[in-house]
Coordinates of C-alpha atoms in Angstrom, one line a residue:
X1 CA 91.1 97.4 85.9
X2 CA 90.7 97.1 81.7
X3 CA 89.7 94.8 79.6
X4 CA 91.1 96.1 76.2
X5 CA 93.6 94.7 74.0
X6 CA 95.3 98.3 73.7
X7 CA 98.2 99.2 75.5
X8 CA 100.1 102.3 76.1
X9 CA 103.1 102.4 78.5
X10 CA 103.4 104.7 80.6
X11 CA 106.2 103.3 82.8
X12 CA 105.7 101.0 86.1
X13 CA 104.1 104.0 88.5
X14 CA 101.7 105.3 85.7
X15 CA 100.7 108.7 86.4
X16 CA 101.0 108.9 90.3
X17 CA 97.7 111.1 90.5
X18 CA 95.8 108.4 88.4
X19 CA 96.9 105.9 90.8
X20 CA 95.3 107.5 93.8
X21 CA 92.4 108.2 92.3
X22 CA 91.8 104.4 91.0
X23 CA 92.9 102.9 94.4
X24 CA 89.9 105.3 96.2
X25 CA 87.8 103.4 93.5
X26 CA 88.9 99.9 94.6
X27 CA 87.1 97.9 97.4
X28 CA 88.9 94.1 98.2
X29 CA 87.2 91.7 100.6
X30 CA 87.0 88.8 101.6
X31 CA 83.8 87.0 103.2
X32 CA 84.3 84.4 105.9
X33 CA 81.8 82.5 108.2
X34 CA 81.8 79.3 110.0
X35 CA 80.6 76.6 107.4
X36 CA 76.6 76.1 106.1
X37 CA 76.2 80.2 107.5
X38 CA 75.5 80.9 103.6
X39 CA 79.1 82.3 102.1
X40 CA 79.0 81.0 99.0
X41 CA 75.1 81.8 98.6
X42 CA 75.9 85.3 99.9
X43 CA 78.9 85.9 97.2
X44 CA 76.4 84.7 94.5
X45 CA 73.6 87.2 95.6
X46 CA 76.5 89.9 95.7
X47 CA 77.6 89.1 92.1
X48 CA 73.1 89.2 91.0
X49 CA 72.9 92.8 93.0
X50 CA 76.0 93.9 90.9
X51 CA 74.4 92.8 88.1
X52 CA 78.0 90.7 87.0
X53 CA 75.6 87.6 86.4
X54 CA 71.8 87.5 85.3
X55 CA 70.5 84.5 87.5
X56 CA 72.0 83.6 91.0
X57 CA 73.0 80.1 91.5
X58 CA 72.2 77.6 94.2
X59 CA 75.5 75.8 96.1
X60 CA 74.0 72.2 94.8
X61 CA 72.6 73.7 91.6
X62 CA 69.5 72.1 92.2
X63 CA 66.5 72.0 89.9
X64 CA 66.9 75.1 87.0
X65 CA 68.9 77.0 89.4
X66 CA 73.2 76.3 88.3
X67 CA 75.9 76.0 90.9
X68 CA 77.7 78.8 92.6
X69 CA 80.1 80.8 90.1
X70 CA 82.8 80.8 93.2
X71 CA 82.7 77.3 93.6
X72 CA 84.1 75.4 90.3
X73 CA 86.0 72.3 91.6
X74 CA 84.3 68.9 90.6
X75 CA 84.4 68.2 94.4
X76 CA 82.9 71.7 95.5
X77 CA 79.9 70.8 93.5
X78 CA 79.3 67.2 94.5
X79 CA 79.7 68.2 98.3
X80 CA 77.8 71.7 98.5
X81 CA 81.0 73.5 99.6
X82 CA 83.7 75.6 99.2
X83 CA 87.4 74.1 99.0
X84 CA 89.4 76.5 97.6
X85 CA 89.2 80.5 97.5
X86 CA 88.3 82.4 94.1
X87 CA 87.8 85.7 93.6
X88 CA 85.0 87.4 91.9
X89 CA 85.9 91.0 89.9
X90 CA 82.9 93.2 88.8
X91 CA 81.9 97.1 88.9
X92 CA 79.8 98.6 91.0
X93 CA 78.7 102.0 88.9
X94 CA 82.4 103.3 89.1
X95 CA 83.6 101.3 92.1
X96 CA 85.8 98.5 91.1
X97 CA 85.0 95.0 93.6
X98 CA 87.5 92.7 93.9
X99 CA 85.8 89.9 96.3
X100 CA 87.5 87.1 97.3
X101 CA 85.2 83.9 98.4
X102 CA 87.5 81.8 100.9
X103 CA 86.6 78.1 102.1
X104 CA 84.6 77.8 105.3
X105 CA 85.8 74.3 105.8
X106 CA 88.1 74.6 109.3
X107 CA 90.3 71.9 107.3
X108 CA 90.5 74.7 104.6
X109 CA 92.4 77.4 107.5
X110 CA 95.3 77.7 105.7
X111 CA 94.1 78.8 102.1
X112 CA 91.6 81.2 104.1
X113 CA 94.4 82.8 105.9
X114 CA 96.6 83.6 102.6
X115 CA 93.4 85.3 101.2
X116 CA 92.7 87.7 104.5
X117 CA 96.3 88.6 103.5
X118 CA 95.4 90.5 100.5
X119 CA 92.3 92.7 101.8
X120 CA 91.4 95.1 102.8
X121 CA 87.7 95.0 104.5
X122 CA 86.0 91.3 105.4
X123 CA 82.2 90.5 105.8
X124 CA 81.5 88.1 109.1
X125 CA 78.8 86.2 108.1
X126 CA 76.7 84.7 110.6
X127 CA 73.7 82.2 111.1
X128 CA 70.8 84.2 112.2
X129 CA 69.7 80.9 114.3
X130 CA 73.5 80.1 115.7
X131 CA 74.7 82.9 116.5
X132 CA 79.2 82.9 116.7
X133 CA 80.3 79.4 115.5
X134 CA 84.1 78.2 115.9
X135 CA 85.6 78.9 113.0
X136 CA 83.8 82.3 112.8
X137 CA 85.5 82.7 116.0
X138 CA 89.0 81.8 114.8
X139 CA 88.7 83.5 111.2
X140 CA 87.8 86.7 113.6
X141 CA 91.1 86.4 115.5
X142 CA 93.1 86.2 112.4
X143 CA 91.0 89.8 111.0
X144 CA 92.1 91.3 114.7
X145 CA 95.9 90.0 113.9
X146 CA 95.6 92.0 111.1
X147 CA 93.6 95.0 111.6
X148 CA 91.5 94.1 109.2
X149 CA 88.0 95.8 109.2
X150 CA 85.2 94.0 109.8
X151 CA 81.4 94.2 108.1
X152 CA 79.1 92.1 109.7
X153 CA 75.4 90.2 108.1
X154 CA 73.1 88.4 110.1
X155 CA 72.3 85.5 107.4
X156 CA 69.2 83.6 107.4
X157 CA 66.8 86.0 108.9
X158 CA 64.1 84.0 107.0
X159 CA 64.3 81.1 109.2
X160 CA 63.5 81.1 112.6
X161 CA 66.3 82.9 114.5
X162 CA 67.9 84.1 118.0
X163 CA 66.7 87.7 119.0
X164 CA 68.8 90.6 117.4
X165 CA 69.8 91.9 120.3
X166 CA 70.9 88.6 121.7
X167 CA 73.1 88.6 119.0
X168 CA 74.7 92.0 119.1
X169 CA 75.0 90.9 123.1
X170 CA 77.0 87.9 121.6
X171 CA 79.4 89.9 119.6
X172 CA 80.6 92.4 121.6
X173 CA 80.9 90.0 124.9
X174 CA 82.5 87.3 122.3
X175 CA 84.7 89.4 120.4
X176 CA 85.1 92.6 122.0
X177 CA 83.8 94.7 119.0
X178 CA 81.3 96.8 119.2
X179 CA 78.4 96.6 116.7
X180 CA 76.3 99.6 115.1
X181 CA 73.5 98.0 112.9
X182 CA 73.1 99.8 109.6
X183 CA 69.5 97.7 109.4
X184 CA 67.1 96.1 111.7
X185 CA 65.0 93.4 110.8
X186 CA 60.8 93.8 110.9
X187 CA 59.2 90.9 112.1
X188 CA 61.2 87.8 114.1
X189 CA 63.5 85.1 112.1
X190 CA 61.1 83.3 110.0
X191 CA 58.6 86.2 109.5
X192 CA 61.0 88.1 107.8
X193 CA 59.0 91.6 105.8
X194 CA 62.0 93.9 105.5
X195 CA 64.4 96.4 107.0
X196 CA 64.6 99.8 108.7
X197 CA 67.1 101.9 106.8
X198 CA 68.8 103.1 110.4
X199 CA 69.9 106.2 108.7
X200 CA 66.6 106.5 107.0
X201 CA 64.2 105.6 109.1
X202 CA 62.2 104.1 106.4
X203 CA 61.6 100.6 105.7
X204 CA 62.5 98.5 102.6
X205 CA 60.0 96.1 102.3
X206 CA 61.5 92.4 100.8
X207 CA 59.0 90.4 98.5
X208 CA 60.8 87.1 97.9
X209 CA 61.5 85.9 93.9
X210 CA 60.4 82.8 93.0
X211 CA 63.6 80.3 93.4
X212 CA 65.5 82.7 94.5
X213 CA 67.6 83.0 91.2
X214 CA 66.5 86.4 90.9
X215 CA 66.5 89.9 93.0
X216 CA 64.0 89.9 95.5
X217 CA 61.6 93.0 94.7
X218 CA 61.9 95.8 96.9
X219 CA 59.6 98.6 98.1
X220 CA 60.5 101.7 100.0
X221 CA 57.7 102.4 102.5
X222 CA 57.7 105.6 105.2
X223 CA 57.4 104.5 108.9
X224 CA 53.1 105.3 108.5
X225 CA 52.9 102.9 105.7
X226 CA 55.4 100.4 107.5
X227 CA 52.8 100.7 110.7
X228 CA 49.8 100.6 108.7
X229 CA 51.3 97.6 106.7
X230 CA 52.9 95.3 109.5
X231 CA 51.4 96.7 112.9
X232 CA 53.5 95.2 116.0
X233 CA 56.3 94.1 114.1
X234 CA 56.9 97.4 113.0
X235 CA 56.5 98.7 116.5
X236 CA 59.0 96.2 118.0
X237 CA 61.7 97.3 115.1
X238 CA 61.3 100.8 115.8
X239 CA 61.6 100.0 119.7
X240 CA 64.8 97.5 119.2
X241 CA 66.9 99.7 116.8
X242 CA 66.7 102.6 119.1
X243 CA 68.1 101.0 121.7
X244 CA 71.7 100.8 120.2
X245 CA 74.5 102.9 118.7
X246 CA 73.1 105.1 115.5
X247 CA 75.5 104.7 112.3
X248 CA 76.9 108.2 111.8
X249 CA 80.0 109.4 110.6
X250 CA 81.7 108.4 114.2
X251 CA 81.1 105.4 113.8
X252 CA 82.1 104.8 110.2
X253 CA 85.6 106.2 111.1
X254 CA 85.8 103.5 114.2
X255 CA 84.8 100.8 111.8
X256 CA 87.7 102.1 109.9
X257 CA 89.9 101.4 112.7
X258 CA 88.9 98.2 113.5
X259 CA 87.1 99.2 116.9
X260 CA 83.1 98.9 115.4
X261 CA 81.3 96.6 113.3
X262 CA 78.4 97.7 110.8
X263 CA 75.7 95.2 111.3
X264 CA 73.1 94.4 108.6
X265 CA 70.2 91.7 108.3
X266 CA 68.8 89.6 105.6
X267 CA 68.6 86.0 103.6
X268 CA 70.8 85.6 100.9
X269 CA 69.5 82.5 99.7
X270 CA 66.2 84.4 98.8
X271 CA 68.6 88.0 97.6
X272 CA 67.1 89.5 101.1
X273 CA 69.4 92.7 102.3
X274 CA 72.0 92.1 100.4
X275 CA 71.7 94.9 97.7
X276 CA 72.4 97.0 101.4
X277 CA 75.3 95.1 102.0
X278 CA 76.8 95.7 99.2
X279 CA 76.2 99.3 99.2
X280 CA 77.7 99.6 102.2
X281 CA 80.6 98.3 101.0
X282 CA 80.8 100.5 98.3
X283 CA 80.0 103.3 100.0
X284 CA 81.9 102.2 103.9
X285 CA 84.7 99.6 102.9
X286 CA 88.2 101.3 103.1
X287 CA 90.0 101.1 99.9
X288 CA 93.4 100.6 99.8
X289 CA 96.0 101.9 102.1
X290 CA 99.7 102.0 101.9
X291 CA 101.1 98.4 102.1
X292 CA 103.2 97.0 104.7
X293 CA 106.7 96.3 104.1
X294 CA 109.1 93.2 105.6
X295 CA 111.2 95.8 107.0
X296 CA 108.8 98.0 109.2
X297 CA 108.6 100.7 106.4
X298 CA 105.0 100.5 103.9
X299 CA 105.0 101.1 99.7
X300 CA 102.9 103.9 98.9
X301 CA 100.1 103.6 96.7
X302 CA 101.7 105.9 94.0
X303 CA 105.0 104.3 94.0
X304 CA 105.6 102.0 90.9
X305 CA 103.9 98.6 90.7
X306 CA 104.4 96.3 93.3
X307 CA 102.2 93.1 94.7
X308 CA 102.5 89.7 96.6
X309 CA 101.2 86.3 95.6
X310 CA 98.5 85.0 97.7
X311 CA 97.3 82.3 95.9
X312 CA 98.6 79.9 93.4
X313 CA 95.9 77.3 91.6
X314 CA 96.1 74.9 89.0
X315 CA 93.2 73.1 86.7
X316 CA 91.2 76.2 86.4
X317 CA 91.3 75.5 82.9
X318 CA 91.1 71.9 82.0
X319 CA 91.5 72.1 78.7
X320 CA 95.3 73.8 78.7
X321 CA 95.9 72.8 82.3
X322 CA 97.9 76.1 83.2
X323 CA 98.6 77.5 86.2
X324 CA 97.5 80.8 87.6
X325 CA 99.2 83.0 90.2
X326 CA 96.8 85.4 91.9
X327 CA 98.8 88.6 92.6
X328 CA 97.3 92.0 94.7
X329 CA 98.3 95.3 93.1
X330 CA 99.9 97.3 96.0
X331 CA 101.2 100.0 94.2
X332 CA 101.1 101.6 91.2
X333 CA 99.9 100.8 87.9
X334 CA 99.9 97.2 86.5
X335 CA 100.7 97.1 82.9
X336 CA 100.1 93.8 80.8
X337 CA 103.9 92.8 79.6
X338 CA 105.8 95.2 81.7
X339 CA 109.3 93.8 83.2
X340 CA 108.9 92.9 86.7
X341 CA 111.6 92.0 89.6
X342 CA 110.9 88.6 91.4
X343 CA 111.8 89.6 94.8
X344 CA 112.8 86.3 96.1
X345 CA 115.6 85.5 92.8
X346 CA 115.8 88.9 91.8
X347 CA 115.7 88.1 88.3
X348 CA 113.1 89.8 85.5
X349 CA 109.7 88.5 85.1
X350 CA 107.5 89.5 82.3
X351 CA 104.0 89.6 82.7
X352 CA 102.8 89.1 79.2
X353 CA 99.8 86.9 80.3
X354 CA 97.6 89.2 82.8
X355 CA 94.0 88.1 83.6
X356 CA 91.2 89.3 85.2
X357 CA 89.7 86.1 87.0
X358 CA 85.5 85.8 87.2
X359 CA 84.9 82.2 89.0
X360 CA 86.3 80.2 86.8
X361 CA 86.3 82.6 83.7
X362 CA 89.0 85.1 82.8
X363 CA 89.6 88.0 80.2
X364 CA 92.7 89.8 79.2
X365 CA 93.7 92.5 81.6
X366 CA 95.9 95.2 80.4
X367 CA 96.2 97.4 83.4
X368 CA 95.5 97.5 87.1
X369 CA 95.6 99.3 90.3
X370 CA 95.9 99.0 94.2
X371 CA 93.8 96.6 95.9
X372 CA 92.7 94.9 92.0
X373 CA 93.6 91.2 92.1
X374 CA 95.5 89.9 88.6
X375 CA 96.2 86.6 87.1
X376 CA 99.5 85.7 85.7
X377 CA 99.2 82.7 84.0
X378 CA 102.0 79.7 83.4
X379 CA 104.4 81.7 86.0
X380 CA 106.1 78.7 87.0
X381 CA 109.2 80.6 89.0
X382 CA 106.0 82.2 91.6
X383 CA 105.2 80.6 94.8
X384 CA 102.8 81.8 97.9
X385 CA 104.4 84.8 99.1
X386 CA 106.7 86.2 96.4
X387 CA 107.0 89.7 96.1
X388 CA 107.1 91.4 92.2
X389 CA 108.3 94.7 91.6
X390 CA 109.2 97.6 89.5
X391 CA 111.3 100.3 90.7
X392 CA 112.8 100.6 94.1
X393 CA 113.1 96.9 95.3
X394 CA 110.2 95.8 97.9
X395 CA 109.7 93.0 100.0
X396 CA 106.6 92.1 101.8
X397 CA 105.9 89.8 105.0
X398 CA 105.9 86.3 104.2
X399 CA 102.8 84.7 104.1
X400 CA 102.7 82.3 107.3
X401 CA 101.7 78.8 107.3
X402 CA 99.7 77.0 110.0
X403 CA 100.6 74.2 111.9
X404 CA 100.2 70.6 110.5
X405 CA 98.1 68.1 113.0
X406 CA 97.8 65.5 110.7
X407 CA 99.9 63.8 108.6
X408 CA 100.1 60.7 105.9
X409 CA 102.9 59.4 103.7
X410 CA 101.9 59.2 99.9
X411 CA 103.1 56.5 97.3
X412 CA 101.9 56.5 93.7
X413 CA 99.6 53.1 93.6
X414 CA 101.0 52.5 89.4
X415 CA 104.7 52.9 89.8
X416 CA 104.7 53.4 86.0
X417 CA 103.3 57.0 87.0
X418 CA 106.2 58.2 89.3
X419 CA 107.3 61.0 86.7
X420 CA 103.3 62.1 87.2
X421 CA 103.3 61.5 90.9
X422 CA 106.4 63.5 91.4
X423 CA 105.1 66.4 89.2
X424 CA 101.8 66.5 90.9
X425 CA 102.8 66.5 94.0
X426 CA 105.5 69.2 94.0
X427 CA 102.1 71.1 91.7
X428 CA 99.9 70.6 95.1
X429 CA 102.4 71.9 97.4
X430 CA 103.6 74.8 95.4
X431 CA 99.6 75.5 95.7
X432 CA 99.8 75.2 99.3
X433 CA 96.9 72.9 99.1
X434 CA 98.9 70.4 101.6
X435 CA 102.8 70.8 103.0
X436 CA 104.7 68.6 101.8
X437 CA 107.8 67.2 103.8
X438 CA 110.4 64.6 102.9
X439 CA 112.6 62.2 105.7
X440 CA 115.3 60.4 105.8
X441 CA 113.3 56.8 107.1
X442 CA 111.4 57.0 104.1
X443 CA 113.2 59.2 100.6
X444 CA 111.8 61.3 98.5
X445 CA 109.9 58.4 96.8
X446 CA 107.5 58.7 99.5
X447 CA 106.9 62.5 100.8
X448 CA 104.9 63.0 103.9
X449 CA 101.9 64.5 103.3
X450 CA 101.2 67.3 106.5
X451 CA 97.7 69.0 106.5
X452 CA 95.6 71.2 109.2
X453 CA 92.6 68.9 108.3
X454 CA 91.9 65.7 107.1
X455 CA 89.9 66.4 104.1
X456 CA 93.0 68.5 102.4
X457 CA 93.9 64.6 101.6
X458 CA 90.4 64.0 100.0
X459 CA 91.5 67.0 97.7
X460 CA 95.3 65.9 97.4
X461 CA 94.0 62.0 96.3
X462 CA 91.2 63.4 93.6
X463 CA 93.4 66.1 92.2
X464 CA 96.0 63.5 91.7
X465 CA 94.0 60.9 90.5
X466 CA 91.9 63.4 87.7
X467 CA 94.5 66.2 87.2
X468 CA 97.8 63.9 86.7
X469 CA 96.4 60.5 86.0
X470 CA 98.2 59.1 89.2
X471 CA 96.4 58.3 91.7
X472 CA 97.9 57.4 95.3
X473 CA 97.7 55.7 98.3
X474 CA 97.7 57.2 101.9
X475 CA 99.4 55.9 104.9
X476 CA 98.2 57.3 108.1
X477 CA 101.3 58.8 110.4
X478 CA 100.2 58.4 114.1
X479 CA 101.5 62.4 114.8
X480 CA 99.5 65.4 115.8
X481 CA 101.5 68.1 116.7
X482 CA 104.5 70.1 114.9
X483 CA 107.1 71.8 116.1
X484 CA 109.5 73.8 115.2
X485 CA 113.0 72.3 116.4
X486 CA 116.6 74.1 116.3
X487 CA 119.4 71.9 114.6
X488 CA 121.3 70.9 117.6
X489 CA 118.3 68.6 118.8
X490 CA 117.2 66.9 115.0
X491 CA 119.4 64.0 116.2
X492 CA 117.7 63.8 119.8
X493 CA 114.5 64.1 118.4
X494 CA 114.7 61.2 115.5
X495 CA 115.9 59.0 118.3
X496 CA 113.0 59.3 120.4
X497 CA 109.5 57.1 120.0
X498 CA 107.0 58.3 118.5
X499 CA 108.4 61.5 117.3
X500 CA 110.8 62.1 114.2
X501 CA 111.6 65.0 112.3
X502 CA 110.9 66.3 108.9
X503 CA 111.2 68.3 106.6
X504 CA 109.4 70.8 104.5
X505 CA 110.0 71.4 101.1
X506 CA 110.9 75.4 101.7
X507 CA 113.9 74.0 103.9
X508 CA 112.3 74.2 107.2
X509 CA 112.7 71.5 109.5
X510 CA 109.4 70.1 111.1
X511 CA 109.8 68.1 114.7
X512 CA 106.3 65.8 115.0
X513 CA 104.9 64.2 117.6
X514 CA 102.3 61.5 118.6
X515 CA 100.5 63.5 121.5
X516 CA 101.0 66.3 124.0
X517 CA 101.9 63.8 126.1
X518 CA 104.9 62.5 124.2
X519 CA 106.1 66.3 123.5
X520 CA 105.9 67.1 127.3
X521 CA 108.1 64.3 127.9
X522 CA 110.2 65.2 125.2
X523 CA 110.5 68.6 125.6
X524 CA 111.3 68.1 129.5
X525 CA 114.8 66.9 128.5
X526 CA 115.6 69.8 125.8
X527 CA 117.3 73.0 126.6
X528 CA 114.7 75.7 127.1
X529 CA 113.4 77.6 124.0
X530 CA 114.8 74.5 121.6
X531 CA 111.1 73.7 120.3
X532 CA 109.1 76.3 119.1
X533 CA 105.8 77.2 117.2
X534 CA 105.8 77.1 114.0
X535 CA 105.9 80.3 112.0
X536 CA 101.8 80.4 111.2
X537 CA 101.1 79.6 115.5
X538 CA 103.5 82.9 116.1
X539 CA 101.9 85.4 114.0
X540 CA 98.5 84.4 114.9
X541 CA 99.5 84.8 118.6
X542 CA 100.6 88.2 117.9

């Protein structure tokens, strides 16, 4: 991806060889752990090793140390975590990264999931002293839906911590993946000197940096000075690594396939093993690969441009209160201004305002190639899941969305502020930062509000209240479940208590009810096959 302000066209494919040879240069990930296992630490101390920032930051910006670059919301800063995904674009000598933070949040599942849809590689963080945690456990699931390969990095190896090998035991007993460590840790969590290099043999010796805002120094010592230096520990290290898998060429091509993970070690809150990570990613990550099309068929990389929207956000920029639409190249070459197809009205779409996105920052971006993410700003006709094009028309999978289990019907509190409420709300939705569904008991005055977690209404009622000076009130609906009904039982359905049905802005009719209990009974009276999961529940099944 360029920065420039010059453009040459050169036609929606570019040169077809060029394109290849960009897309090996790409690497696209996405990092996801179970919340407080260090992600948003761990994409800051990526960002210092790339050298795309000259001091890390600390997730409460503490003392002289500034908040996280991938965390930019006024609430993501007051609460130490991440809400919403961002992504992060730097080079890596000539690699180009395009690294995608998501939330960790469980209530956040939904935004996470439309970001694993546009990599290519993920990194599994986990806590060195936890082990697997839930939502690392379900974020897995949704990388082995979708073949995605997975890196993994043992965080927090400078507090006290489980046993390595306890913790490979974990994984593939848990998971079912096989792990090959790329670095073993020397000393036990807490006591944490350095790495063996498994491919090395040597050891890189960590001396922490004051703070932590800068890169931890480093020193490269042969296994006699590692012995002479740290005595037992050493000893143990050398003992422990040689008891698993060695990472050799076989297993980088089962990585590749999904079947093994890399495993590294280290602290990113202190820049510890994390220079490693991301040379592995660099030199390991796959980079792009033919994209899947709805039809069966995939786009190849050297076709002309193509790319999906995973991710539309608002209020990045306070000041002109645009709206961005974060699309992944695909195919081809991007070019700033070229006419575009939007799949989904098949009318033209120019694409005279590309950006590259940094956090919160953004530059001009005249061109761009698979697996780069891009920026289109003020595209008001682009929702989640569209499809642009040049060329022979494509269409990609829709992006799913999860099943609702909680739900709240939203009034403006001023009515003076309807035209605001109204324009927010359909804003929010179009975002995907809650569903919004409408009924006939209560209009379209008052939408139901339908979320995986509760705290998506924490963000609905600040965003609303800060970003379109209306704030709201939020009534509680006693459902937790969704279901998908066909037409011929809406009327059943509304009659029964404690269920009803709405529905969705995109069209799609939503059956809720108050318990299991209540759909059991319910669904005992229906014709077989009449209720079913909603469109998210299916493809995470599969």
């Amino acid at each position: 991806m360029t920065t420039n302000d010059s453009t040459t066209s050169t036609g929606g494919a570019g040169r077809p060889a060029r394109v290849l040879e960009e897309a090996s240069r790409r690497r696209t990930f996405a990092i996801i752990s179970h919340p407080d296992a260090g992600k948003s630490t761990t994409t800051e101390a990526l960002a210092l090793h790339a050298a795309a920032i000259g001091r890390a930051g600390a997730v409460h910006g503490k003392g002289d140390r500034k908040g996280v670059t991938s965390d930019w919301l006024d609430m993501e800063k007051e609460r130490g975590i991440s809400i919403t995904s961002s992504a992060l674009q730097f080079r890596v000598g000539d690699v180009r990264i395009n690294m995608l933070d998501t939330p960790g949040h469980a209530d956040f599942s939904e935004d996470t999931y439309r970001v694993l849809s546009a990599v290519d590689c993920a990194v599994m963080l986990i806590d060195a002293a936890k082990g697997l945690e839930p939502q690392t456990l379900k974020l897995f699931e949704v990388c082995r839906a979708r073949r995605i390969p997975i890196i993994t990095f043992v965080n927090k190896w400078d507090r006290p911590a489980l046993e390595p090998l306890a913790i490979l035991d974990e994984i593939d007993t848990r998971l079912g993946l096989a792990t090959v460590p790329v670095t073993w840790p020397v000393g036990p969590g807490g006591e944490f000197h350095g790495v063996v290099d498994r491919r090395t043999g040597r050891m890189i010796e960590y001396a922490r940096a004051a703070g932590g805002a800068t890169l931890a120094q480093e020193h490269d010592l042969s296994p006699e000075g590692a012995l002479d230096r740290f005595g037992e520990d050493w000893v143990r290290a050398e003992e422990e690594h040689e008891l698993v898998e060695p990472w050799d060429e076989d297993a980088h091509e089962a990585f590749l396939r999904g079947e093994t993970s890399p495993v590294l070690f280290g602290a990113a809150v202190a820049n510890m093993g994390v220079g490693a990570l991301l040379d592995l990613l660099v030199e390991a990550a796959p980079s792009p690969a033919p994209w899947p099309l709805a039809d069966g068929g995939e786009r190849p990389l050297d076709a002309p441009f193509s790319g999906f929207v995973f991710k539309v956000q608002a209020g990045m920029d306070a000041a002109h209160r645009d709206r961005l639409a974060f699309v992944r190249v695909c195919s081809g070459r991007f070019e700033r201004g070229m006419p575009l197809v939007h799949a989904a009205s098949g009318r033209s779409f120019v694409s005279k305002y590309a950006q590259s996105v940094f956090g919160r920052d953004r530059r001009t971006v005249d061109e761009a190639f698979p697996g780069d993410i891009v920026g289109l700003v003020n595209a008001a006709a682009l929702r989640v899941g569209d499809t642009l094009y040049d060329g022979p028309p494509a269409l990609f999978p829709p992006v799913p969305r999860f099943s609702p289990e909680h739900f709240s019907i939203a009034r403006v509190a001023d009515a003076g502020r309807s035209k605001q409420f109204r324009k927010g709300i359909a804003q929010l939705d179009e975002e995907g930062v809650v569903q919004v569904c409408v009924s006939d008991r209560r209009g379209t005055a008052s939408p139901v509000l339908a979320a995986v977690g509760p705290m998506q209404f924490e963000v609905v009622s600040d965003r609303m209240a800060h970003e379109f000076n209306a704030p709201i009130r939020l009534e509680p609906l006693p459902y937790s479940i969704a279901r998908r009904p066909e037409p011929e039982i809406v009327d059943t359905i509304n009659r029964t208590m404690g269920a009803e049905v709405l529905h969705r802005t995109d069209g799609t009719p939503v059956a809720v009810f108050r318990d299991q209990w209540r759909l059991s009974t319910v669904q005992g009276d229906l014709p077989a096959g009449s209720l079913k999961p909603l469109f998210g529940e299916e493809s995470l099944a599969g």
